[in-house]
Coordinates of C-alpha atoms and ligand atoms in Angstrom, one line a residue:
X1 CA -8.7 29.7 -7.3
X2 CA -7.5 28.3 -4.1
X3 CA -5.9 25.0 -3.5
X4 CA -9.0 23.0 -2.4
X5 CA -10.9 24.5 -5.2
X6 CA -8.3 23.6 -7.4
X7 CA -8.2 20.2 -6.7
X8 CA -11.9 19.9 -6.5
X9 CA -11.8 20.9 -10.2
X10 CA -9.6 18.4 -11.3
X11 CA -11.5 15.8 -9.3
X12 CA -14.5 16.4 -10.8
X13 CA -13.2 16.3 -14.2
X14 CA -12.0 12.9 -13.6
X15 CA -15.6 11.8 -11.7
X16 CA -17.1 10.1 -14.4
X17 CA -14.2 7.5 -15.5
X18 CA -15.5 4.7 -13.8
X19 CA -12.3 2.7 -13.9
X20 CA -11.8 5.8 -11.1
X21 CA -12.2 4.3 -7.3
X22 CA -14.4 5.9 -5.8
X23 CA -13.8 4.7 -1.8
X24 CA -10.6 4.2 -1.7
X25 CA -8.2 6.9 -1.7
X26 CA -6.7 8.9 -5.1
X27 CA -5.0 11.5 -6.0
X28 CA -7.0 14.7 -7.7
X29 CA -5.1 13.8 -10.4
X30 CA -1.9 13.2 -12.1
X31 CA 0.4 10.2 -10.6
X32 CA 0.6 8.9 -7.0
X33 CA 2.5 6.4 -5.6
X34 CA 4.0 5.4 -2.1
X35 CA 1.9 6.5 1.0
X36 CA 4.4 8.2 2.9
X37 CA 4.7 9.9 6.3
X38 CA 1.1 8.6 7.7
X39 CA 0.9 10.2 10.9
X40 CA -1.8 10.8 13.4
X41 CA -1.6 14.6 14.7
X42 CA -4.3 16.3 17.0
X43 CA -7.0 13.5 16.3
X44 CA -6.3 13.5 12.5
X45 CA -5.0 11.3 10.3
X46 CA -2.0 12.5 8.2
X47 CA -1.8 11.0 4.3
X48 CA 0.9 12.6 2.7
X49 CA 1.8 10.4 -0.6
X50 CA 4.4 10.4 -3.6
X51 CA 3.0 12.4 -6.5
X52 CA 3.6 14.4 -9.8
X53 CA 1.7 17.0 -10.1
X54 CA 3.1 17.4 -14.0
X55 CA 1.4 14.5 -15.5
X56 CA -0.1 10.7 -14.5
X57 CA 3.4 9.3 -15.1
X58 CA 6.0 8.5 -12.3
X59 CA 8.3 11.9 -12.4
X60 CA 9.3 14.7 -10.3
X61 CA 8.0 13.2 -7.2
X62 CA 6.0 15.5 -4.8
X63 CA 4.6 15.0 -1.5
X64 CA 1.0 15.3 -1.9
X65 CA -0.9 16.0 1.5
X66 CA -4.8 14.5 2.4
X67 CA -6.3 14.8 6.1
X68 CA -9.1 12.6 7.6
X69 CA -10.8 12.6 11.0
X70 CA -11.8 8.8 10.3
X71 CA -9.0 7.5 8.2
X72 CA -11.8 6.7 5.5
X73 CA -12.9 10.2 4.0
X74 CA -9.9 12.2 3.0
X75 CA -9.6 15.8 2.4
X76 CA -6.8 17.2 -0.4
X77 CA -4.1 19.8 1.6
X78 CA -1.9 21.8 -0.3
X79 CA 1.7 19.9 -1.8
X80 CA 4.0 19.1 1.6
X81 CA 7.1 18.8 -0.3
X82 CA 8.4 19.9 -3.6
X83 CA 12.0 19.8 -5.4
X84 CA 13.8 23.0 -4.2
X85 CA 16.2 23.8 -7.7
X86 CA 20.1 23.7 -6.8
X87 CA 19.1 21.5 -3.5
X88 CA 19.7 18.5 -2.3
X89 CA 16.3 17.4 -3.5
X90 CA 16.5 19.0 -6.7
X91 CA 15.5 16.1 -8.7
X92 CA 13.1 14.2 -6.2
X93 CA 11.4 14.4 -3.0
X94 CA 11.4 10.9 -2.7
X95 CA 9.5 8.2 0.3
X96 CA 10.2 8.6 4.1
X97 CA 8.4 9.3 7.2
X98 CA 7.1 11.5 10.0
X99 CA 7.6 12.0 13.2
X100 CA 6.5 14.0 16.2
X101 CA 9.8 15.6 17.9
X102 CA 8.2 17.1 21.1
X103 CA 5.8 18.1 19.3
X104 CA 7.6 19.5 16.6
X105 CA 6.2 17.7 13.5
X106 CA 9.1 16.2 11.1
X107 CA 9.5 14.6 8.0
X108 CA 12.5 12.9 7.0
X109 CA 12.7 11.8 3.3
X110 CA 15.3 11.3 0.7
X111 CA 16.1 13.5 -1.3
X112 CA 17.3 12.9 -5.0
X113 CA 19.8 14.7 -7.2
X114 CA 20.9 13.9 -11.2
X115 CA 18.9 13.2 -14.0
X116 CA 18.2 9.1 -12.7
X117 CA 18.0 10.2 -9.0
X118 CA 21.0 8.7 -8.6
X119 CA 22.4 10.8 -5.7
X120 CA 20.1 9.5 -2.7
X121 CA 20.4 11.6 0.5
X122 CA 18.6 12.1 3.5
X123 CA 16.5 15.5 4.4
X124 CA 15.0 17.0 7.4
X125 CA 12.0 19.8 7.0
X126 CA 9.7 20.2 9.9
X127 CA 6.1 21.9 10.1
X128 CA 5.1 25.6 12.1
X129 CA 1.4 25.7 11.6
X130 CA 0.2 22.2 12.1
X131 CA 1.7 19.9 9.6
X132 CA 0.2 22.2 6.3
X133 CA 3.4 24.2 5.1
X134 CA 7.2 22.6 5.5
X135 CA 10.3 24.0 6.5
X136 CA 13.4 22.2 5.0
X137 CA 16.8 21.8 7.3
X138 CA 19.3 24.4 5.8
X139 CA 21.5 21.9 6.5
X140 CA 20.2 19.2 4.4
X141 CA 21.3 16.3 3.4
X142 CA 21.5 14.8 6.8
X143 CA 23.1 11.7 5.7
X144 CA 24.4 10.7 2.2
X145 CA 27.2 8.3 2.9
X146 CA 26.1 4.9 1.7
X147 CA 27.9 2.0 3.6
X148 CA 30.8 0.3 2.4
X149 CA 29.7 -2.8 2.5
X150 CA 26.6 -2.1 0.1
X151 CA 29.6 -2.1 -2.6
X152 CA 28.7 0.0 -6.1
X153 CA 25.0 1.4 -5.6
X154 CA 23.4 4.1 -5.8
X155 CA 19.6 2.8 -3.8
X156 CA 19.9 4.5 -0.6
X157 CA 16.2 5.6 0.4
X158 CA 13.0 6.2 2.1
X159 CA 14.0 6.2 5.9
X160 CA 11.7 5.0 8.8
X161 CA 12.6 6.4 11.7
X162 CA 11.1 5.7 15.5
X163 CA 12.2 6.4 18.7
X164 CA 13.4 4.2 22.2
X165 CA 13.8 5.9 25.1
X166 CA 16.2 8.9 24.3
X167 CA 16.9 8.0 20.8
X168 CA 16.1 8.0 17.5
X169 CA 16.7 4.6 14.9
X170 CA 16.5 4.6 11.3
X171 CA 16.1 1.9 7.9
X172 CA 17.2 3.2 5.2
X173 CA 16.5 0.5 2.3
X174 CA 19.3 -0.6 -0.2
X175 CA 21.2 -3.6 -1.3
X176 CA 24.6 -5.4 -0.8
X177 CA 25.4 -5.7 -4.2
X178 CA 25.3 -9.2 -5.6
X179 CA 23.8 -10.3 -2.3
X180 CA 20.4 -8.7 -2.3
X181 CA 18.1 -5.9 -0.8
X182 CA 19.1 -4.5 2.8
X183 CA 18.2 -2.4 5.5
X184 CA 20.9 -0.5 7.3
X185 CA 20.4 0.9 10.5
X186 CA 21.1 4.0 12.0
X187 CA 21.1 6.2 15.5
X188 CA 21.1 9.5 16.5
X189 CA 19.9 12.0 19.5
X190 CA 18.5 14.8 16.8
X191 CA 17.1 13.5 13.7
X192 CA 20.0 15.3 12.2
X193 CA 23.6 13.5 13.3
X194 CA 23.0 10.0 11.9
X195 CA 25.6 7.2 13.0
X196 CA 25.7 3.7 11.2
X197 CA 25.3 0.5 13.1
X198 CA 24.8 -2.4 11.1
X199 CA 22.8 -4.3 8.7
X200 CA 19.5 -4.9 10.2
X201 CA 18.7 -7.4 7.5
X202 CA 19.8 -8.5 4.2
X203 CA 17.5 -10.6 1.9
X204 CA 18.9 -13.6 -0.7
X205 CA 18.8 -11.8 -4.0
X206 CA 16.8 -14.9 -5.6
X207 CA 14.1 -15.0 -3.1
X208 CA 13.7 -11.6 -2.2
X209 CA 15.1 -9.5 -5.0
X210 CA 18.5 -7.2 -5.6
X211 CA 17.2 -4.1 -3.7
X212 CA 14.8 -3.5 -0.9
X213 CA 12.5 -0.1 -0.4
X214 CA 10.2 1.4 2.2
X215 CA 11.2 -0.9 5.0
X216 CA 8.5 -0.7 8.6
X217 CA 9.5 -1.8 11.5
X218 CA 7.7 -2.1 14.7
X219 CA 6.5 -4.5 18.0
X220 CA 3.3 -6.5 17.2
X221 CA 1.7 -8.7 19.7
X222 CA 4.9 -9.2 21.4
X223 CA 7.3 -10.3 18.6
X224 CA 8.6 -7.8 16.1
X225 CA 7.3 -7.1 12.5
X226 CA 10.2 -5.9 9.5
X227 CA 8.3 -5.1 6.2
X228 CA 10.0 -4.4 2.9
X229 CA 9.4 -4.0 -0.5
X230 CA 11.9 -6.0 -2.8
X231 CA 12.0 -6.3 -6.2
X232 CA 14.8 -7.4 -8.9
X233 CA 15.6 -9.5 -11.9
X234 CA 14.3 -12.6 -10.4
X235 CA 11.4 -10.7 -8.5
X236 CA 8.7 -8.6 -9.6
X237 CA 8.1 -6.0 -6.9
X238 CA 6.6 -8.1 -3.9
X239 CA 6.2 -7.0 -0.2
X240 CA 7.9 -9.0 2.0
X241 CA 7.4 -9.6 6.1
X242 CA 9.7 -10.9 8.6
X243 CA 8.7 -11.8 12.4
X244 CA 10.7 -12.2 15.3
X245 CA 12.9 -10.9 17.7
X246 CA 14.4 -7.4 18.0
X247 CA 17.1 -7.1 20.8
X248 CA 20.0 -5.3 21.4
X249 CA 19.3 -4.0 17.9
X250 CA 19.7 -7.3 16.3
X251 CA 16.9 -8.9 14.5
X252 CA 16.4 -12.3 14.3
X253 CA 13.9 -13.7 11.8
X254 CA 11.5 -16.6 13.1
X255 CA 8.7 -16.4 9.9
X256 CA 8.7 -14.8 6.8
X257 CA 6.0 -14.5 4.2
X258 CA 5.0 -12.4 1.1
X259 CA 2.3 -9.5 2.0
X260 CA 0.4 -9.7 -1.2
X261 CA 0.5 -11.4 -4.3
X262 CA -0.6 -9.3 -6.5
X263 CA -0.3 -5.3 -7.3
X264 CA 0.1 -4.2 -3.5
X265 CA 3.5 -2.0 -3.3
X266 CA 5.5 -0.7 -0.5
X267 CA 3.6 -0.3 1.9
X268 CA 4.0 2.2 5.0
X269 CA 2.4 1.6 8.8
X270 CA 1.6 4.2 11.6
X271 CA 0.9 3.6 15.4
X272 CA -2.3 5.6 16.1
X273 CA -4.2 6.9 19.6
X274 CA -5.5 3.5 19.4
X275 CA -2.9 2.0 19.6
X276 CA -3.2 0.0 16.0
X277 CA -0.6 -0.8 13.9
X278 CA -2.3 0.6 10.4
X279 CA -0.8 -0.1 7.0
X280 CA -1.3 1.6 4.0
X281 CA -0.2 1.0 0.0
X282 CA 0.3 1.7 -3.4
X283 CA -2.2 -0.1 -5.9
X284 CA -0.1 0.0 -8.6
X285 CA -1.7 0.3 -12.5
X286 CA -1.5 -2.7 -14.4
X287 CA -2.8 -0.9 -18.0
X288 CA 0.3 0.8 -20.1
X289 CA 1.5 4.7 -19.1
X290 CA 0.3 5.9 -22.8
X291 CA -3.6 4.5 -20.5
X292 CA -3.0 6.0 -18.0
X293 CA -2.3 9.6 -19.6
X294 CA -5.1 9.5 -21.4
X295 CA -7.1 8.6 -18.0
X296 CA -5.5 12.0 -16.7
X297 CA -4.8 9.7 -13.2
X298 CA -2.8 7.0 -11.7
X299 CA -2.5 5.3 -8.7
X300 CA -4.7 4.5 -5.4
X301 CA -3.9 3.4 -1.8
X302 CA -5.1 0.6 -0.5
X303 CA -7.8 1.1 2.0
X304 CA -6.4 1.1 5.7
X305 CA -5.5 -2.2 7.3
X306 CA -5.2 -3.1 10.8
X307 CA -2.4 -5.7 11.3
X308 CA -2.0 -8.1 14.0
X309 CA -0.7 -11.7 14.7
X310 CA -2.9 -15.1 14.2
X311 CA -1.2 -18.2 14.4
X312 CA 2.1 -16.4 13.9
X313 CA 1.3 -15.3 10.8
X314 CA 0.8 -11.6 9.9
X315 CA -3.1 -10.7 9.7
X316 CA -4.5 -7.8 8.0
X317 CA -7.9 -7.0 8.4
X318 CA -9.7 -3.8 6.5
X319 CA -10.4 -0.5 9.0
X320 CA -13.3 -1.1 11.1
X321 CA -14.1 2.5 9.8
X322 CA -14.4 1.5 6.3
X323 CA -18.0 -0.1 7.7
X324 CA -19.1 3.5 7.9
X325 CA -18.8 3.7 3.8
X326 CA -21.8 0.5 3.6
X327 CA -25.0 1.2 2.2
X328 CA -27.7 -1.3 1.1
X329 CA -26.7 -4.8 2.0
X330 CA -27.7 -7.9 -0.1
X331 CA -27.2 -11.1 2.1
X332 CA -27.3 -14.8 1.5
X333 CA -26.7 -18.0 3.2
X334 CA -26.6 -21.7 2.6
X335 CA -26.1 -21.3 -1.5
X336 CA -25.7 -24.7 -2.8
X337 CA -22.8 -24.4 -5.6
X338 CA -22.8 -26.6 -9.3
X339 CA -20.0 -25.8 -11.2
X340 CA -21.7 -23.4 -13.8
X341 CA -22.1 -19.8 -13.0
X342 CA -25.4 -19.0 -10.6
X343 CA -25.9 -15.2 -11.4
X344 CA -26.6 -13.5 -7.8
X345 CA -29.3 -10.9 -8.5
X346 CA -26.9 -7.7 -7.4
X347 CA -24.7 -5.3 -9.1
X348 CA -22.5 -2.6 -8.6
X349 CA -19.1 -1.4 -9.2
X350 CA -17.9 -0.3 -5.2
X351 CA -18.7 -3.0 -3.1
X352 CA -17.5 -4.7 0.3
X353 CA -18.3 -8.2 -0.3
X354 CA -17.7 -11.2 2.0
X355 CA -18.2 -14.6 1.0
X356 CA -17.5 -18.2 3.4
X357 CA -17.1 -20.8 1.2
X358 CA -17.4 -24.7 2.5
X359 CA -15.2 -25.8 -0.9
X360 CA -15.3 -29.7 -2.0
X361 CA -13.5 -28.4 -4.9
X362 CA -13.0 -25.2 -7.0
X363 CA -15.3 -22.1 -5.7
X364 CA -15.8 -19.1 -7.0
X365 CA -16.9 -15.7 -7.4
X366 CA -17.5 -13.9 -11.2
X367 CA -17.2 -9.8 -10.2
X368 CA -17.3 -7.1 -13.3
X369 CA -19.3 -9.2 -15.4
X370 CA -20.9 -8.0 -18.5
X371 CA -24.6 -9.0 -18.6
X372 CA -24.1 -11.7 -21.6
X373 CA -20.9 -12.2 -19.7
X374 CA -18.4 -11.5 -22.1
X375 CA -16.9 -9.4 -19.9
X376 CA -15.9 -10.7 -16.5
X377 CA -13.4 -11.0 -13.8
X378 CA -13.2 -14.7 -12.2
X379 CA -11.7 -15.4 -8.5
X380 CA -11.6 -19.1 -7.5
X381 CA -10.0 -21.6 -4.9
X382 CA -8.5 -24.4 -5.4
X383 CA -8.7 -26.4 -2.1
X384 CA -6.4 -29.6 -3.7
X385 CA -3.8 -27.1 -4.9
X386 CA -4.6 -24.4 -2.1
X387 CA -4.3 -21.7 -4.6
X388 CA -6.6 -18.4 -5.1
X389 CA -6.1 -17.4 -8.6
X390 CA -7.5 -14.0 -10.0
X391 CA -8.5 -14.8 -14.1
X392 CA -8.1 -11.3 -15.7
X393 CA -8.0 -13.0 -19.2
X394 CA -12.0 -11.7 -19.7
X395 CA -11.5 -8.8 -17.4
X396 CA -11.8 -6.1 -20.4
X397 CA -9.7 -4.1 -22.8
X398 CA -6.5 -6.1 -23.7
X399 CA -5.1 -2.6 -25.1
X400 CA -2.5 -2.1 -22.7
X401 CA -3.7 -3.7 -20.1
X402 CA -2.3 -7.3 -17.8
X403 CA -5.1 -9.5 -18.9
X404 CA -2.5 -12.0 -16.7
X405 CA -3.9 -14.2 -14.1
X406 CA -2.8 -12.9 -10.2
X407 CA -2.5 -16.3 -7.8
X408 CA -1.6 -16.5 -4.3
X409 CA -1.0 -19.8 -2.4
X410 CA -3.2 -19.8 0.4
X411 CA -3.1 -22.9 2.8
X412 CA -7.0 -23.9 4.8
X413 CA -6.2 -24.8 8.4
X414 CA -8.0 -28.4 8.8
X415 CA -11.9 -27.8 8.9
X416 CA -11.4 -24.1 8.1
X417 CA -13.9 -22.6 5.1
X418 CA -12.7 -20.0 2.7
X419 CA -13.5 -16.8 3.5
X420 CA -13.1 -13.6 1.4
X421 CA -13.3 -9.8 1.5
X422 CA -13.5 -8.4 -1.4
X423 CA -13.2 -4.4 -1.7
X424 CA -14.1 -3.8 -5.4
X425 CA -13.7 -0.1 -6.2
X426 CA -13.9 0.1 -10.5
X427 CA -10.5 -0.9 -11.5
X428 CA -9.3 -2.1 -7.6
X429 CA -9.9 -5.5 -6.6
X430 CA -8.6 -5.9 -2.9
X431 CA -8.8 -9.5 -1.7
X432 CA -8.6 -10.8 1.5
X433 CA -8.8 -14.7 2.5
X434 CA -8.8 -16.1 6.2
X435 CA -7.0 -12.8 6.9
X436 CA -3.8 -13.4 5.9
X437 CA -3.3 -13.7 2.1
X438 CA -3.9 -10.7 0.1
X439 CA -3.9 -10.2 -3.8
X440 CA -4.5 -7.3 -5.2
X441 CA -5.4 -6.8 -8.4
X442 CA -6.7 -4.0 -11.3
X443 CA -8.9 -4.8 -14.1
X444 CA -10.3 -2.3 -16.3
X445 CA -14.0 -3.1 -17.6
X446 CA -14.9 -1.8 -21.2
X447 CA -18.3 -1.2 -20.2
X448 CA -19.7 0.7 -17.7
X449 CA -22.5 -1.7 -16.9
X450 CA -19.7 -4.8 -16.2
X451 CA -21.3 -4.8 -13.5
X452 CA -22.9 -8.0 -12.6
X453 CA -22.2 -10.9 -10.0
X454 CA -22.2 -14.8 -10.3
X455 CA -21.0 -17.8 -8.2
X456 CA -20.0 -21.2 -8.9
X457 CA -18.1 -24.2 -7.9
X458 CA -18.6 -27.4 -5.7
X459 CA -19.7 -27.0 -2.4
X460 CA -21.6 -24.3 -0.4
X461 CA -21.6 -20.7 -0.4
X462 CA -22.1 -20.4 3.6
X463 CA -22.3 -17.0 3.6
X464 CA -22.7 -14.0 0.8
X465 CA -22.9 -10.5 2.2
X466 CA -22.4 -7.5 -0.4
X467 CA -22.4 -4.1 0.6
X468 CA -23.6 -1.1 -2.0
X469 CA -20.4 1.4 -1.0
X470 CA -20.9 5.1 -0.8
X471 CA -18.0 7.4 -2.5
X472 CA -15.8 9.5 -0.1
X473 CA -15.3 12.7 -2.5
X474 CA -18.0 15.1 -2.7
X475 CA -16.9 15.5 -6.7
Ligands
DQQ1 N1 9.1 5.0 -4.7 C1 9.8 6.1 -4.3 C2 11.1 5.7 -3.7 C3 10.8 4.3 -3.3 C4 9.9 3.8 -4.4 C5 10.0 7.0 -5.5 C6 9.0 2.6 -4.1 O1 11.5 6.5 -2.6 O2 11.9 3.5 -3.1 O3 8.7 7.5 -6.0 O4 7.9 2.5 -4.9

C-alpha cells in the first residue's frame, strides 16, 4: 500500500464521525498539533504539522507533511521528520520552521532528547527532491546552549528564523525563570553557526505566563508584529501579539493584545507570492484524551487567516480562498430580534456564516441545536458589558468534555454593528467579530442531527448569510 493510499484508508475510516471537520484541515488520523514550517515552494503551499503517528495522544512528535495549490484543499505527503534513535532528536522532532536557502529548502526545528524532552536543541535537515524526503545536518544540534540569563530551564524551542540582507535571525521561545516567557535572539551567516544577542522580549509572568512557545515575527503594514504563545500557572495557554517597532534589533512594544480567547494555540505565519502575511493554528480538543482515543483523531488547524492592521489593532480575516469551499447560500436581512429564540429555517453542520447585528442589548446566534433544542450551542453579545461569550453548558455530552463557557471582550467602535464569521466545521467553532477578536471553541454534539439554527436578542439581525460548505477530502 503506498503512503497516499495508506492515509486515504485511515481517513475514510474516520469519515463518518461527525464531530470530524470536514473543511478545515486534519490529520488522517492519530494526534496533530502545531502547524509548523508553512512554506510556499514552486506555487504550493507547504503544511507540514506536529504529529504522532502512534496513537491520538500528544507523543513522539512527528512532522507530518500536506500540500495544497489553494491553501484550502490539502493533500497528505509522506512523514517529513521522524525521531532518528541515538540522535539528537531521539525523543522529539519538535515545532520550527522553513526556509528557502537559495533555493535549498530547510527546516530548522528542535530536537528533543530524555524521557520529558527535557534536552531541547536546535536541528538543521534540508530537502533534495522538492521538499518530500529530508536530510538531517550530520552535525546536528546546531545550537543547544540555553542563555544564562534564562536561569534553571529546560524550554528552549521551536525556532523562527528569517533573513535581512546577508543574514539569518532566529526566536527561540523560553523563559527567564521567575520572570516569565521570552524570546531570545539569535544571528548567523549559515543556518548552522548561531550567535546569541539578546532578549527580544520577555513577558510578566502574571499576564503572559511562565514560558513562551512558537514565537512569529515579521513587518505588517509598516510597524512590526511579535506573536507568541504563553502559558503558565496563572495562564491557560493564550496567544499573545505585540506591535511596534523593530530597529537595530531591538523591539519596542506600542500595543499588545490576546489573539484568541478561546482554544486557538500557537500559531505559525508565512509570507506568500502574494505577499500576505498568512497564519495558521492548532484547534486544540477540549473533550478528555481517553475521547479522543476512542475517536481514533485529534486535532485540526484553523483555516488560513490573512492578518493585517485596522486601527492599530491586529486583524485577521479568513483566506479569500476558503470562498471557493461555499455551496448553497441561505440569506436574510432586516430580522427584527425579541429575546426568545426565532428558529432560521437552515441546518447544517459545515457552514460559513456571517451575521451584522444592530444590538440594543444581548444578540445572539443558537448553532448545533437539537430540533427540541435540548442540545445547543449559544453565542451572544453583550453590548453594556462588551463581551462575546460562547455557552457550551448545552453543547452535548458532558463525558469528558469543557461544557465551560469561552468569552472574549470585544469593544464596538461608536456606531459600529456586530459582525460575525462563524466557520462551523462539527466540533470547530471559529469566530470572528469586527475582525479582530477571535474565540475559538469545540463542542461535541451527541446527535448527529444537532444541527439546527436560531436567533435571538434585542435589536436587528442586519444581515444573515449562511453558506452550505463542501468537504475538502475525497474520503
Ligand atoms: N508543541 C510542540 C513544542 C511547542 C508546543 C511540541 C506548543 O515544540 O512548544 O509538540 O504547542
Amino acid at each position: 500500500m503506498t503512503t497516499s493510499d495508506h492515509f486515504a484508508e485511515q481517513r475514510r475510516k474516520l469519515a463518518n464521525d461527525f464531530h470530524r471537520p470536514t473543511y478545515h484541515f486534519t490529520s488522517p488520523s492519530n494526534w496533530m498539533n502545531d502547524p509548523n514550517g508553512v512554506i510556499q515552494w514552486g506555487g504550493k503551499y507547504h503544511l507540514f504539522y506536529q504529529y504522532n503517528p502512534n496513537g491520538a495522544f500528544w507523543g513522539t512528535m512527528h512532522w507530518g507533511h500536506a500540500v495544497s495549490d489553494d491553501l484550502i484543499r490539502w493533500v497528505d505527503l509522506p512523514i517529513a521528520l521522524a525521531p532518528t534513535p541515538d540522535s539528537p532528536d531521539e525523543s522529539g522532532c519538535f515545532s520550527g520552521c522553513a526556509v528557502n536557502n537559495g533555493g535549498v529548502p530547510t527546516i530548522i526545528y528542535t530536537g528533543t532528547r530524555g524521557e520529558h524532552n527535557e534536552q531541547q536543541t536546535q536541528c538543521v535537515a534540508i530537502s533534495h527532491d522538492g521538499l518530500l524526503t529530508w536530510e538531517k545536518y550530520p552535525n546536528n544540534p546546531v545550537l543547544s546552549e540555553i542563555p544564562i540569563e534564562a536561569g534553571s530551564t529546560h524550554d528552549f524551542r521551536d525556532p523562527f528564523v528569517w533573513r535581512e540582507g546577508d543574514t539569518w535571525y532566529m526566536l527561540l521561545a523560553s523563559r527567564i525563570v521567575g520572570v516569565g516567557g521570552t524570546v531570545f535572539l539569535y544571528q548567523s551567516v549559515d543556518l548552522l553557526h548561531w550567535d546569541y544577542m539578546h532578549p527580544l522580549l520577555t513577558g510578566s509572568r502574571d499576564k503572559n505566563g511562565d514560558v513562551w512557545e512558537c514565537p512569529n515575527l515579521f513587518a505588517l503594514d509598516n510597524k512590526w508584529v511579535l506573536i507568541v504563545s504563553g502559558k503558565g500557572r496563572s495562564v491557560p495557554p493564550t496567544v499573545f501579539y505585540f506591535i511596534g517597532e523593530y530597529a537595530d534589533h531591538r523591539f519596542k512594544v506600542e500595543v499588545e493584545g490576546v489573539l484568541d480567547y478561546g482554544c486557538f494555540y500557537a500559531p505559525l505565519t508565512m509570507i506568500d507570492n502574494q505577499q500576505r502575511r498568512l497564519l495558521f493554528g492548532w484547534l486544540v480538543e477540549r473533550r478528555s484524551v481517553e475521547a479522543q482515543k476512542t475517536a481514533g483523531w485529534a486535532g485540526a488547524h484553523s483555516l488560513p487567516r490573512v492578518l493585517s492592521l485596522r486601527d492599530g489593532r491586529l486583524n485577521m480575516e479568513p483566506a479569500p480562498e476558503l470562498n471557493r469551499l461555499r455551496g448553497e447560500l441561505s440569506d436574510f436581512t432586516n430580522i427584527p430580534l425579541s429575546y426568545t429564540n426565532k428558529v432560521v429555517n437552515v441546518q447544517g453542520a459545515a457552514l460559513d456564516v456571517i451575521a451584522e447585528f444592530e444590538a440594543s442589548g444581548v444578540v445572539g446566534l443558537v448553532l448545533a441545536c437539537a430540533p427540541d433544542g435540548s442540545e445547543q450551542t449559544r453565542i451572544s453579545y453583550d453590548p453594556e458589558g462588551q463581551q462575546l461569550l460562547v455557552t457550551r453548558g448545552q453543547s452535548g455530552s458532558s463525558d469528558g468534555v469543557d461544557l465551560s463557557p469561552n468569552m472574549a471582550t470585544h469593544v464596538l467602535f461608536p456606531n459600529e454593528s456586530l459582525q460575525l464569521r462563524i466557520l462551523l466545521d462539527g466540533s470547530i467553532v471559529e469566530i470572528i467579530a469586527n475582525g479582530r477578536t477571535s474565540l475559538c471553541s469545540r463542542i461535541y454534539p451527541t446527535h448527529a442531527a444537532s444541527q439546527g439554527i436560531r436567533v435571538f436578542g434585542h435589536g436587528t439581525l442586519k444581515r444573515l448569510s449562511i453558506w452550505q460548505m463542501c468537504a475538502i477530502s475525497q474520503e
